[in-house]
GROMACS .gro file of C-alpha atoms in nm:
model
  124
    1MET     CA    1   2.233   3.310   3.829
    2LYS     CA    2   2.475   3.299   3.485
    3ARG     CA    3   2.795   3.180   3.623
    4GLU     CA    4   2.977   3.208   3.279
    5LEU     CA    5   2.961   3.578   3.289
    6GLY     CA    6   3.126   3.604   3.616
    7ILE     CA    7   3.278   3.929   3.733
    8ALA     CA    8   3.293   4.242   3.548
    9ARG     CA    9   3.682   4.442   3.561
   10CYS     CA   10   3.535   4.650   3.821
   11GLY     CA   11   3.400   4.365   4.087
   12LEU     CA   12   2.994   4.401   3.973
   13ALA     CA   13   2.842   4.044   3.929
   14CYS     CA   14   2.779   4.015   3.550
   15CYS     CA   15   2.661   3.732   3.622
   16LEU     CA   16   2.377   3.846   3.846
   17CYS     CA   17   2.293   4.188   3.649
   18SER     CA   18   1.935   4.217   3.546
   19GLU     CA   19   2.025   4.310   3.183
   20ASN     CA   20   2.257   3.965   3.123
   21GLU     CA   21   1.928   3.892   2.873
   22VAL     CA   22   2.093   4.142   2.650
   23CYS     CA   23   2.444   4.148   2.747
   24HIS     CA   24   2.703   3.899   2.756
   25GLY     CA   25   2.917   4.027   3.068
   26CYS     CA   26   3.176   4.267   3.066
   27GLN     CA   27   3.444   4.030   2.945
   28SER     CA   28   3.267   3.986   2.636
   29GLY     CA   29   3.317   4.351   2.483
   30GLU     CA   30   2.947   4.352   2.459
   31CYS     CA   31   2.860   4.525   2.735
   32PRO     CA   32   2.617   4.815   2.675
   33GLY     CA   33   2.832   5.094   2.844
   34ALA     CA   34   3.186   4.956   2.767
   35GLY     CA   35   3.312   5.270   2.542
   36GLY     CA   36   3.237   5.510   2.857
   37CYS     CA   37   3.382   5.264   3.111
   38GLU     CA   38   3.701   5.421   3.306
   39ASN     CA   39   3.763   5.117   3.494
   40ARG     CA   40   3.716   4.844   3.202
   41ASN     CA   41   3.951   5.092   2.980
   42CYS     CA   42   4.183   5.148   3.238
   43SER     CA   43   4.201   4.761   3.324
   44MET     CA   44   4.246   4.690   2.955
   45GLU     CA   45   4.521   4.953   2.917
   46LYS     CA   46   4.676   4.828   3.181
   47GLN     CA   47   4.662   4.436   3.097
   48TYR     CA   48   4.483   4.337   3.414
   49ASP     CA   49   4.147   4.118   3.354
   50HIS     CA   50   4.009   4.297   3.682
   51CYS     CA   51   4.054   4.598   3.853
   52TYR     CA   52   4.116   4.393   4.189
   53CYS     CA   53   4.439   4.214   4.003
   54CYS     CA   54   4.606   4.572   4.001
   55PRO     CA   55   4.829   4.608   4.263
   56GLU     CA   56   4.698   4.989   4.309
   57GLU     CA   57   4.452   5.102   4.558
   58CYS     CA   58   4.183   5.286   4.338
   59ARG     CA   59   3.854   5.444   4.385
   60LYS     CA   60   3.804   5.556   4.038
   61GLY     CA   61   3.495   5.515   3.824
   62LEU     CA   62   3.289   5.251   3.943
   63LEU     CA   63   3.518   5.156   4.279
   64ALA     CA   64   3.373   5.474   4.450
   65LYS     CA   65   3.069   5.296   4.494
   66ILE     CA   66   3.084   5.027   4.799
   67LYS     CA   67   2.901   4.720   4.585
   68PRO     CA   68   3.211   4.719   4.268
   69TYR     CA   69   3.477   4.787   4.532
   70GLY     CA   70   3.361   4.574   4.787
   71PHE     CA   71   3.308   4.275   4.564
   72GLY     CA   72   3.635   4.348   4.403
   73LEU     CA   73   3.847   4.339   4.751
   74PHE     CA   74   3.641   3.987   4.831
   75ALA     CA   75   3.760   3.855   4.500
   76ARG     CA   76   4.138   3.990   4.600
   77ARG     CA   77   4.150   3.839   4.933
   78TYR     CA   78   3.960   3.507   4.818
   79GLY     CA   79   3.908   3.432   4.509
   80GLU     CA   80   3.686   3.489   4.224
   81GLN     CA   81   3.571   3.170   4.250
   82MET     CA   82   3.465   3.163   4.638
   83LEU     CA   83   3.308   3.523   4.513
   84LEU     CA   84   3.107   3.336   4.261
   85ASP     CA   85   3.012   3.079   4.515
   86CYS     CA   86   2.880   3.276   4.779
   87LEU     CA   87   2.661   3.488   4.523
   88GLU     CA   88   2.520   3.164   4.414
   89ARG     CA   89   2.461   3.008   4.750
   90ASN     CA   90   2.311   3.368   4.833
   91GLU     CA   91   2.069   3.424   4.548
   92LYS     CA   92   1.947   3.072   4.658
   93ASN     CA   93   1.873   3.182   4.972
   94GLY     CA   94   1.676   3.469   4.906
   95VAL     CA   95   1.962   3.788   4.837
   96VAL     CA   96   1.869   4.032   4.597
   97TYR     CA   97   2.163   4.182   4.366
   98HIS     CA   98   1.881   4.439   4.178
   99ARG     CA   99   1.556   4.509   4.366
  100GLN     CA  100   1.395   4.832   4.188
  101GLY     CA  101   1.674   4.956   3.916
  102VAL     CA  102   2.033   4.884   4.056
  103MET     CA  103   1.958   4.873   4.393
  104GLY     CA  104   2.007   4.534   4.580
  105ASP     CA  105   2.076   4.378   4.902
  106TYR     CA  106   2.462   4.436   4.846
  107ASP     CA  107   2.391   4.789   4.808
  108ASP     CA  108   2.276   4.856   5.168
  109PHE     CA  109   2.598   4.925   5.325
  110ASP     CA  110   2.859   5.218   5.436
  111ASP     CA  111   3.124   4.983   5.531
  112VAL     CA  112   3.329   4.794   5.340
  113GLU     CA  113   3.409   4.487   5.572
  114GLU     CA  114   3.032   4.462   5.684
  115LEU     CA  115   2.968   4.393   5.307
  116ILE     CA  116   3.243   4.134   5.262
  117SER     CA  117   3.133   3.965   5.581
  118PHE     CA  118   2.766   3.972   5.425
  119ILE     CA  119   2.908   3.829   5.105
  120ARG     CA  120   3.055   3.522   5.293
  121GLU     CA  121   2.778   3.491   5.562
  122GLY     CA  122   2.480   3.601   5.325
  123ARG     CA  123   2.335   3.722   5.643
  124ARG     CA  124   2.405   4.035   5.862
   0.00000   0.00000   0.00000
């Protein structure tokens, strides 16, 4: 885990991304998809560091997917540092952020509250 890369504006975990060898995270401005990222552009326009800082309930762009939405909701409730702590602990315990491509253990949820519980507990 590259904790210093933190959490992307949308909620995805730059710190665990398989592309972080060539990308220095969403906040660096070097993300390969930065120009066309609806969430990045919106949060910058509204002057928020992350979508979860915005008071509006939003499911546009990547927030339509459960993982970034759930990670952002977790960060809103418990703080980004706790999210990073849980992700780091979970990774050390074998929870996989990316398996083949972009799918991993955090993607196997249909209910956001179950995902949040999984982040906190590291098990189902």
